[in-house]
Tab-separated table of C-alpha atoms and ligand atoms in Angstrom:
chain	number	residue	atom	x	y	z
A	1	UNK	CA	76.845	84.076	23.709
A	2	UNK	CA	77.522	83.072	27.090
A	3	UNK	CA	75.595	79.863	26.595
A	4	UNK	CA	76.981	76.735	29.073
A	5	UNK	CA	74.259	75.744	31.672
A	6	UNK	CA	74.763	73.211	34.518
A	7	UNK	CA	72.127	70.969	34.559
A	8	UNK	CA	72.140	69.282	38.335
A	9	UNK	CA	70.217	66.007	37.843
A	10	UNK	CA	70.476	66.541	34.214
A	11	UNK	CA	69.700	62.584	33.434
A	12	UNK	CA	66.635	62.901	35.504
A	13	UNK	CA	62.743	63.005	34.206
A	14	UNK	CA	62.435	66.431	34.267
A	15	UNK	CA	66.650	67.193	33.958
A	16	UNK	CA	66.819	65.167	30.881
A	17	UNK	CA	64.020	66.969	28.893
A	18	UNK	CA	65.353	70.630	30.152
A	19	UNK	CA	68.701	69.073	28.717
A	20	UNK	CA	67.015	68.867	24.965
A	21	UNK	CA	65.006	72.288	25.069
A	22	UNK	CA	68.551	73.572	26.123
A	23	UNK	CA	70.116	71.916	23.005
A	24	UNK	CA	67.376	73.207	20.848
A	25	UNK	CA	67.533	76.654	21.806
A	26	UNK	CA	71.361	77.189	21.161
A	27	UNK	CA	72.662	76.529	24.917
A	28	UNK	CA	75.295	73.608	25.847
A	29	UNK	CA	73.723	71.746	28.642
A	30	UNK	CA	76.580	70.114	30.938
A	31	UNK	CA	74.744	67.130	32.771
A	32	UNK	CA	76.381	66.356	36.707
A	33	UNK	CA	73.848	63.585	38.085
A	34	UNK	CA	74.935	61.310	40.634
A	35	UNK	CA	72.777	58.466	38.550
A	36	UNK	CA	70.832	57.503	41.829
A	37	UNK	CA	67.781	57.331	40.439
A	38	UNK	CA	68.757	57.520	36.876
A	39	UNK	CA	70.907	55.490	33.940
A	40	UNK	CA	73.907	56.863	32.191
A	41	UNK	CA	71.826	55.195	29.057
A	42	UNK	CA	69.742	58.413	29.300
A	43	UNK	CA	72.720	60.502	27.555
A	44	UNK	CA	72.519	58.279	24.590
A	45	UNK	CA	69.177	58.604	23.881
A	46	UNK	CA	69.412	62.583	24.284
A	47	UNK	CA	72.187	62.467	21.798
A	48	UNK	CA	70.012	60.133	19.678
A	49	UNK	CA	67.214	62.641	19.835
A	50	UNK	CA	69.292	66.081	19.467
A	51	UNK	CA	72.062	64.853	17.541
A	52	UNK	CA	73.989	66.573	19.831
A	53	UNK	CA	76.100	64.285	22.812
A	54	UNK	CA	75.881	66.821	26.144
A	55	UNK	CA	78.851	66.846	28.795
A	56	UNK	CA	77.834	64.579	31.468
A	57	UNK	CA	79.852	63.796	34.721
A	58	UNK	CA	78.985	61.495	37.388
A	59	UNK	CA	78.906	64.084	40.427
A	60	UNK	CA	77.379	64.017	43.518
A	61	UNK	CA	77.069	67.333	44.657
A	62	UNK	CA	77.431	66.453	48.392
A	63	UNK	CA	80.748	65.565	47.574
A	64	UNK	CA	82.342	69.345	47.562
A	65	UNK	CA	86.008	68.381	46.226
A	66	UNK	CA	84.693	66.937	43.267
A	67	UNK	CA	82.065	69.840	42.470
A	68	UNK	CA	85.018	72.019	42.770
A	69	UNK	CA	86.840	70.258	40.362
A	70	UNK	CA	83.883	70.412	37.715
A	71	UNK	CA	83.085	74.170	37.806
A	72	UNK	CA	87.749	74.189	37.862
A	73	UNK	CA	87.483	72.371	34.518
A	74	UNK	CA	84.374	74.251	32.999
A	75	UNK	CA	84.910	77.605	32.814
A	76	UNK	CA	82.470	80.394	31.312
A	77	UNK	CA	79.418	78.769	32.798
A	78	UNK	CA	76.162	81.429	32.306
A	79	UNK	CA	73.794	79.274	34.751
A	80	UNK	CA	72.610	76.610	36.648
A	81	UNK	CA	69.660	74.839	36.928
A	82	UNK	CA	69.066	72.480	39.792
A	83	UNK	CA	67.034	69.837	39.670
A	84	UNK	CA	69.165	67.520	41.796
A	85	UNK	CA	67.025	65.882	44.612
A	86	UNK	CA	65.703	63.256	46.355
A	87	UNK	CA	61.976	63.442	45.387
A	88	UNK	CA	59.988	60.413	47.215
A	89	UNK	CA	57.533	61.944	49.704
A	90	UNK	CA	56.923	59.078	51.822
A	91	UNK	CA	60.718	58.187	51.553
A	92	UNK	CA	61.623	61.242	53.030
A	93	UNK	CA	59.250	60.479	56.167
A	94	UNK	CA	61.027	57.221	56.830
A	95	UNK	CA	64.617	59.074	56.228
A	96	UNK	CA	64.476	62.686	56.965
A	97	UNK	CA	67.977	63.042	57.674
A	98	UNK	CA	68.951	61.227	54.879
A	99	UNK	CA	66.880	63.738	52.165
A	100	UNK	CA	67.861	67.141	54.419
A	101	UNK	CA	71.341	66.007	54.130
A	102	UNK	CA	70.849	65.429	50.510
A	103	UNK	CA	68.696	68.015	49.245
A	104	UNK	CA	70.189	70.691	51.413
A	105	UNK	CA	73.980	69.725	51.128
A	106	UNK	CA	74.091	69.338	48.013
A	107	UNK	CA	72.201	73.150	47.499
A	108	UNK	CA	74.696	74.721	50.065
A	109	UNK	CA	77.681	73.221	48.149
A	110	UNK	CA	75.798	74.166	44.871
A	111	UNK	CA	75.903	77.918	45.849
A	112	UNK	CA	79.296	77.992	47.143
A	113	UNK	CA	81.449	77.169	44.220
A	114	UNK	CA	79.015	79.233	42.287
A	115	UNK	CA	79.742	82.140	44.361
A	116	UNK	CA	83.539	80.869	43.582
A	117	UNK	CA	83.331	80.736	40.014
A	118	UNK	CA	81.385	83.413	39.270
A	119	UNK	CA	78.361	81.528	38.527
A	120	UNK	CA	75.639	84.181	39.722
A	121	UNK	CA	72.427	82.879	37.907
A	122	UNK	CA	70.525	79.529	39.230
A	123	UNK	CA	66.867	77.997	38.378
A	124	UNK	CA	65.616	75.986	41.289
A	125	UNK	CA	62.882	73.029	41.016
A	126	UNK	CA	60.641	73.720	43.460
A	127	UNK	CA	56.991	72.407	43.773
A	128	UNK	CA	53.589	73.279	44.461
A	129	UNK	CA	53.915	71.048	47.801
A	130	UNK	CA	54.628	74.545	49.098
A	131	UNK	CA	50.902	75.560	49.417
A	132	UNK	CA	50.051	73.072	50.785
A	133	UNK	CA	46.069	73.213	50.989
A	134	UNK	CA	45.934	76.440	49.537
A	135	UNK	CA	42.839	78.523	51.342
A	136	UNK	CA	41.917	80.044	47.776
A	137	UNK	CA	41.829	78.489	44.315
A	138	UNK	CA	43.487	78.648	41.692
A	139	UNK	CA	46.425	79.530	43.602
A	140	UNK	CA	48.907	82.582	42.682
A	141	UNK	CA	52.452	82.739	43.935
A	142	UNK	CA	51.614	85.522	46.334
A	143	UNK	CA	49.729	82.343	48.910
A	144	UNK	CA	50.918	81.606	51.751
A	145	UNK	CA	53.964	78.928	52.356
A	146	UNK	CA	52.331	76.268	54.722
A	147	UNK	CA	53.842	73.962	57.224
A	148	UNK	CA	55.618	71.608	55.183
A	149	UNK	CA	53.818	67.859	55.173
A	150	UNK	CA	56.774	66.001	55.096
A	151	UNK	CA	61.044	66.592	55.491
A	152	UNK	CA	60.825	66.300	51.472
A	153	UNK	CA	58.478	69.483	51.186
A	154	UNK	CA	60.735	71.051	54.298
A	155	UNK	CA	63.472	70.598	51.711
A	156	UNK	CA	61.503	72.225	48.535
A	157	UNK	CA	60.580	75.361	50.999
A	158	UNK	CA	64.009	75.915	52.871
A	159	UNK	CA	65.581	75.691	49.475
A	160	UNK	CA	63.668	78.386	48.368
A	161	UNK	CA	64.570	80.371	51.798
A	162	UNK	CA	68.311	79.731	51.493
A	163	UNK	CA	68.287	81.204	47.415
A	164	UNK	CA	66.038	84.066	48.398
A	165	UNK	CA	68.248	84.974	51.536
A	166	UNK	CA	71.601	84.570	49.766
A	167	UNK	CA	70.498	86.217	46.493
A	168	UNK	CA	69.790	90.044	48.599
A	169	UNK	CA	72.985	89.775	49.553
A	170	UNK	CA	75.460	88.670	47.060
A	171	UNK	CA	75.661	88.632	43.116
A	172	UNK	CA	73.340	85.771	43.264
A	173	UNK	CA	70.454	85.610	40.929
A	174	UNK	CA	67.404	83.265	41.384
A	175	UNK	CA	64.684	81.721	40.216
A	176	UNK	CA	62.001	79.387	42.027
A	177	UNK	CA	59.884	77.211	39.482
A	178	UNK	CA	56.960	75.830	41.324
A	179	UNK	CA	56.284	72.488	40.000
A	180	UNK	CA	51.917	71.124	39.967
A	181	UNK	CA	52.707	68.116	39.003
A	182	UNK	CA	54.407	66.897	35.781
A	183	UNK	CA	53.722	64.156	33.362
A	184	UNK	CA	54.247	62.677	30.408
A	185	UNK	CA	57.229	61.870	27.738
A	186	UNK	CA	59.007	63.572	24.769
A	187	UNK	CA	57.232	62.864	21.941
A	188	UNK	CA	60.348	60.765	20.107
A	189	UNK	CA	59.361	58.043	22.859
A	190	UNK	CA	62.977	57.687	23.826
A	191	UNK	CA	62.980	59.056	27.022
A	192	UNK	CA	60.304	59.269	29.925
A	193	UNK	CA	60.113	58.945	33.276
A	194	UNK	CA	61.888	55.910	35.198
A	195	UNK	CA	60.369	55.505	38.306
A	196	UNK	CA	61.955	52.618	40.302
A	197	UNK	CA	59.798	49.987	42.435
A	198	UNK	CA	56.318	50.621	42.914
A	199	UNK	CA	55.407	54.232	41.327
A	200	UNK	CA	54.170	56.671	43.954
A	201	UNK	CA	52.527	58.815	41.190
A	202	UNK	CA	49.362	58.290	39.564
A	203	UNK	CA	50.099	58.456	36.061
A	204	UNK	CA	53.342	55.984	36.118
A	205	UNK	CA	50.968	53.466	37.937
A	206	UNK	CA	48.322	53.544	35.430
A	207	UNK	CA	50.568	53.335	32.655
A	208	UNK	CA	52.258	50.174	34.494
A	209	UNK	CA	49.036	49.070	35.294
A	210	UNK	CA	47.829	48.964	31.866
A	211	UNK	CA	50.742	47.186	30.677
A	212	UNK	CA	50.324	44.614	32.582
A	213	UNK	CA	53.380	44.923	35.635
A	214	UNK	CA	50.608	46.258	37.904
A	215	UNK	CA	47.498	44.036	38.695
A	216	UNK	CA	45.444	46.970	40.317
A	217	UNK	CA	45.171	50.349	40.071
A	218	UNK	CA	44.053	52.193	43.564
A	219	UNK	CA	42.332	54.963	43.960
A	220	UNK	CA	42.835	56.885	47.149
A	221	UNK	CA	39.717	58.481	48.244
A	222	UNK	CA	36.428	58.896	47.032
A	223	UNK	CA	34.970	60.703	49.170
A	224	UNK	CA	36.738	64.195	49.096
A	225	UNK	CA	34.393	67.737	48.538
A	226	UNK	CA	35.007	67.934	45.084
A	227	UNK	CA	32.465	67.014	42.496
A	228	UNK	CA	33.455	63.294	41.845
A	229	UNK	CA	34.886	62.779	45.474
A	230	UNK	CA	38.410	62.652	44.553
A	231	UNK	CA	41.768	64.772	44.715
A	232	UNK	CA	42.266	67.352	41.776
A	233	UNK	CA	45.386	68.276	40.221
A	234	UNK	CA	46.915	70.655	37.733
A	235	UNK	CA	48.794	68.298	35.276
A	236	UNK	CA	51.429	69.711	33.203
A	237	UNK	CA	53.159	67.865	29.888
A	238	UNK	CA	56.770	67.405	31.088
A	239	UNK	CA	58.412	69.021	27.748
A	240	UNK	CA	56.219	72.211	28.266
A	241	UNK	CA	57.743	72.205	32.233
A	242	UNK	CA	61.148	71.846	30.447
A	243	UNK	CA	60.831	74.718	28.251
A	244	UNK	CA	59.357	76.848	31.063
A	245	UNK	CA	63.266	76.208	32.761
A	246	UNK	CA	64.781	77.313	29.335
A	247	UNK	CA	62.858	80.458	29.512
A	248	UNK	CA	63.619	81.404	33.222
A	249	UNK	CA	67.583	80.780	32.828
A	250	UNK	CA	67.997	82.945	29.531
A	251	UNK	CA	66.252	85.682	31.674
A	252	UNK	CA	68.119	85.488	34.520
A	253	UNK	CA	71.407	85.554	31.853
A	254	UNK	CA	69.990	88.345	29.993
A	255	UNK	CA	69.341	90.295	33.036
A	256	UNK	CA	66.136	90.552	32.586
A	257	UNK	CA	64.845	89.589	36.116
A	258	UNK	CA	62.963	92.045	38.204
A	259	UNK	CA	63.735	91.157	41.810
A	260	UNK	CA	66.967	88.979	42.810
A	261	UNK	CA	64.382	85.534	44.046
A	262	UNK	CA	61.226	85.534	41.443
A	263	UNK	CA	59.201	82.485	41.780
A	264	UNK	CA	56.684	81.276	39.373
A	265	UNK	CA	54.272	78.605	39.514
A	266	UNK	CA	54.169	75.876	36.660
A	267	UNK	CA	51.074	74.500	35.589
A	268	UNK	CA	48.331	75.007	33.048
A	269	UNK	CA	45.481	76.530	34.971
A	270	UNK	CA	43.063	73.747	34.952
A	271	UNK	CA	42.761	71.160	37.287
A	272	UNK	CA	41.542	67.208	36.630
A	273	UNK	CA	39.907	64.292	39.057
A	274	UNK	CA	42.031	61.374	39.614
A	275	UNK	CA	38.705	59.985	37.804
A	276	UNK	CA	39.158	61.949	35.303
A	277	UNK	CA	42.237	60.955	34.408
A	278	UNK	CA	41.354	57.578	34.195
A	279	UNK	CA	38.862	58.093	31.866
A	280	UNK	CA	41.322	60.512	29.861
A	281	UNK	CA	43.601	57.713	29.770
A	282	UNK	CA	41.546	55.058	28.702
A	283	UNK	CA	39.613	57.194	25.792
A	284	UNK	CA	42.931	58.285	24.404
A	285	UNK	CA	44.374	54.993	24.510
A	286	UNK	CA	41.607	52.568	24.344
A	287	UNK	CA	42.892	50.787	27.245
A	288	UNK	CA	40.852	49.508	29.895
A	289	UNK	CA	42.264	50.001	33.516
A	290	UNK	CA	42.092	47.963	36.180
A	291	UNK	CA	40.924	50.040	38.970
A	292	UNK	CA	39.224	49.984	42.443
A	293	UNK	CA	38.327	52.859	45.682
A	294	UNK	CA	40.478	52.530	48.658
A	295	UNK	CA	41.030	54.733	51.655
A	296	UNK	CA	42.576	58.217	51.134
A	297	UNK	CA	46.623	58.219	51.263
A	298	UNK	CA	47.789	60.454	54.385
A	299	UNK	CA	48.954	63.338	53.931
A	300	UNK	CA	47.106	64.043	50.542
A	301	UNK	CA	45.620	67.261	49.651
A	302	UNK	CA	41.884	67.654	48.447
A	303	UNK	CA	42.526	69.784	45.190
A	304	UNK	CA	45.139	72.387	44.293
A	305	UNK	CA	45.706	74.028	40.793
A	306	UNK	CA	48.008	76.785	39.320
A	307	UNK	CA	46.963	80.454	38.798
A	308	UNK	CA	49.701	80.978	36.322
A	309	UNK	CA	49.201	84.523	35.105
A	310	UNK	CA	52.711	85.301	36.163
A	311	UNK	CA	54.374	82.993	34.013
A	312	UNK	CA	52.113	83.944	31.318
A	313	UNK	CA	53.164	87.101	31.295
A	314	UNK	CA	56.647	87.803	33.407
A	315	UNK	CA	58.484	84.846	31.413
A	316	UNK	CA	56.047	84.776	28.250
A	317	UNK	CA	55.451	81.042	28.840
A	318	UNK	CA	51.939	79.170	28.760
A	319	UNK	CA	51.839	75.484	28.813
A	320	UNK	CA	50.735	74.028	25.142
A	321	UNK	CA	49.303	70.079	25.908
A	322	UNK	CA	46.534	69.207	27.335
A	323	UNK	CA	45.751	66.126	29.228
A	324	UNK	CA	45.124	63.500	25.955
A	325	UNK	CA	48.883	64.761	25.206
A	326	UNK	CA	50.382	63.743	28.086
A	327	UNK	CA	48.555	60.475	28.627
A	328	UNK	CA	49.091	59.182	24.985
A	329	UNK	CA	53.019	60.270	25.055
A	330	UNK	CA	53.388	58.160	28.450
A	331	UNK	CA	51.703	55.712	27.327
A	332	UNK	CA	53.941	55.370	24.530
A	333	UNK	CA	56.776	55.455	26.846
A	334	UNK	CA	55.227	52.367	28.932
A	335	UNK	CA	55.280	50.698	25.790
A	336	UNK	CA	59.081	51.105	24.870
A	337	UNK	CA	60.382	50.673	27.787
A	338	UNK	CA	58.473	47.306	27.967
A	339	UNK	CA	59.749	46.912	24.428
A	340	UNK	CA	63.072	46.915	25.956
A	341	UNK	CA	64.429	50.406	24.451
A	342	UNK	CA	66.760	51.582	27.694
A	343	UNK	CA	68.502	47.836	26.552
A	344	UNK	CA	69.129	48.253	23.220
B	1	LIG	N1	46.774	58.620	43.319
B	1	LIG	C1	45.962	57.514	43.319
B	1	LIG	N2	46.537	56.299	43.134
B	1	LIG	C2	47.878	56.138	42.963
B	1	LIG	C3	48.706	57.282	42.968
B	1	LIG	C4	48.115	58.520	43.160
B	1	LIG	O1	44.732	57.611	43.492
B	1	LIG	O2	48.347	55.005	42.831
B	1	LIG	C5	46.158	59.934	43.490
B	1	LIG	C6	46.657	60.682	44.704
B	1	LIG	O3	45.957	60.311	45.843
B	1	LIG	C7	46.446	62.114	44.269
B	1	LIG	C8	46.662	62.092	42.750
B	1	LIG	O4	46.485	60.728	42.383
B	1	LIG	O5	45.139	62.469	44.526
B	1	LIG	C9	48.009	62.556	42.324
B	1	LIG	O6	48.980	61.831	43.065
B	1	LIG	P1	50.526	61.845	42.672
B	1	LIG	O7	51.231	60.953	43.665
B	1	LIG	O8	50.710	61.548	41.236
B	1	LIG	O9	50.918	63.356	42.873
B	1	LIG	P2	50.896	64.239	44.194
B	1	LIG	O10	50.020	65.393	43.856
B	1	LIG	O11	50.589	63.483	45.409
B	1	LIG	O12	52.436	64.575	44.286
B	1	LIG	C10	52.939	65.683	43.664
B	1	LIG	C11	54.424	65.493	43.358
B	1	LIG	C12	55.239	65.487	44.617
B	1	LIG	C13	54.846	66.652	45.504
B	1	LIG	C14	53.376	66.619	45.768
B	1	LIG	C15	52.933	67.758	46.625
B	1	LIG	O13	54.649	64.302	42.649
B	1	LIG	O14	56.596	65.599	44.285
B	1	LIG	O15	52.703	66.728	44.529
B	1	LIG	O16	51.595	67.722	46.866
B	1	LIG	F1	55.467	66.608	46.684
């Protein structure tokens, strides 16, 4: 079976749980991450959870001699999937060049010793950043791409431009896995997400906030048209976004894909309040949060959620846990990280 993935940003949030679904169903991740917004600790604690140690190189992927040398030493590689990127929104308005250099470069190099080594199939992370405000809700893949709010969304969509472009006219294969927006932790509590500083996401600040390393939770806007006044979004458990990318490389290596660029969107259909949840948070947990109205963040959208009747049926994927799910299992990530696990 040809069975060896690349997994770009493999010791990432979302990387790191794609690298255990691999694992589990009979393919041999091989980790490159750069480890700039991750710990090589993260490798452990997948082999402590699979029993299985993964190949993991310290790459940076704009750094073409050395990618060359990794797809050199690894050969019969089935697929890649490319989660590699700089991620923070508002980072990437302060630095544009720095995330187009990064998120671009290190696609370009991606596809070039691919197209070198015979590599022909890749999964891309993309996100739901590329609708923008969609005009019509839920929103199906066939909406229109809106001007990007910021370079980081630029990056998501031109990524998606340079695999669609490249894929009509070469052996390339590709698939485009629109992200809503993922949460949560694998339910061994071992690994989670690791945001560093001051979380821009909602659910990392309420979990930080909860434990304590936050004093206040803020709420941006209350005064949007939607029925509580404030932003909805289609939350998705991390581990079922992971096994959607398991399902979308073994079709692209069984040849199953219809088209040479699909793209699917990843959610789970339904879309919650930042009120809501709060409240899911605090019921499941029975801890109180800290919480107070400011002015909305720029640059926000009002409400967007996933039509995902694609994915249902093209890839045979529907996401399995629901919003007390995801908020319990990061919650018990807050709590051993704070318990000092990523130290022991
Ligand atoms: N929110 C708060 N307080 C916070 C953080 C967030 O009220 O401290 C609100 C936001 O205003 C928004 C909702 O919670 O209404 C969700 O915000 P997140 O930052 O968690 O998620 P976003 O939907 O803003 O961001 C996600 C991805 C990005 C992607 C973006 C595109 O995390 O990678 O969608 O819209 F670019």
């Amino acid at each position: 079976m040809a069975n060896k993935i690349i997994v770009t940003g493999g010791t990432g949030y979302i990387g790191s749980h794609t690298v255990i679904e691999l694992q589990k169903s009979g393919f041999e991740p091989l980790i490159i991450d750069d480890l700039s917004n991750s710990s090589p600790k993260i490798v452990d604690l997948i082999t402590r959870i699979t029993g299985v140690k993964p190949v993991f190189e310290k790459v940076d992927l704009c750094d073409l001699p050395m990618l060359q040398k990794f797809f050199k030493e690894h050969h019969g590689i089935a697929g890649v999937i490319h989660f590699a990127a700089f991620k923070a929104v508002g980072e990437s308005v302060t630095q544009p060049l720095q995330y187009y250099h990064n998120n671009l470069v290190g696609l370009l190099n991606l596809l070039v010793c691919m197209a070198s080594y015979d590599t022909a199939n890749i999964v891309f992370s993309s996100s739901c950043t590329v609708y923008g405000q969609p005009d019509q809700l839920p929103v199906t893949e066939r909406a229109p791409v809106k001007q990007a709010m910021s370079p980081y969304g630029n990056t998501k969509q031109i990524s998606e431009e340079i695999i669609h472009d490249t894929a009509q006219k070469s052996s390339l294969k590709g698939i485009s896995l629109r992200y809503f927006n993922p949460i949560g932790a694998h339910e061994s509590g071992l690994i989670g997400e690791l945001p560093i500083g001051v979380p821009d996401n909602l659910v990392p600040y309420i979990t930080q906030t909860a434990i304590g390393k936050r004093d206040k939770l803020t709420v941006f806007g209350n005064d949007y048209n939607t029925p509580d006044g404030t932003c909805i979004r289609d939350y998705i458990h991390v581990c079922d976004l992971a096994k959607a990318h398991v399902v979308a490389v073994k079709r692209l290596v069984d040849g199953e894909n219809e088209k040479p660029h699909e793209i699917f969107n990843l959610g789970t259909g339904t879309g919650y309040s930042v009120l809501e949840a709060i409240r899911t948070f605090e019921k499941t947990t029975g801890v109180k949060l800290n919480w107070a109205f400011s002015d909305r963040r720029p640059g926000d959208v009002e409400q967007v959620w996933a039509d995902t009747t694609l994915a249902n049926i093209k890839l045979g994927w529907k996401a399995e846990k629901g919003l007390k799910e995801m908020m319990a299992s990061a919650w018990e990530w807050e709590k051993n990280m704070a318990a000092g696990i990523l130290q022991s």
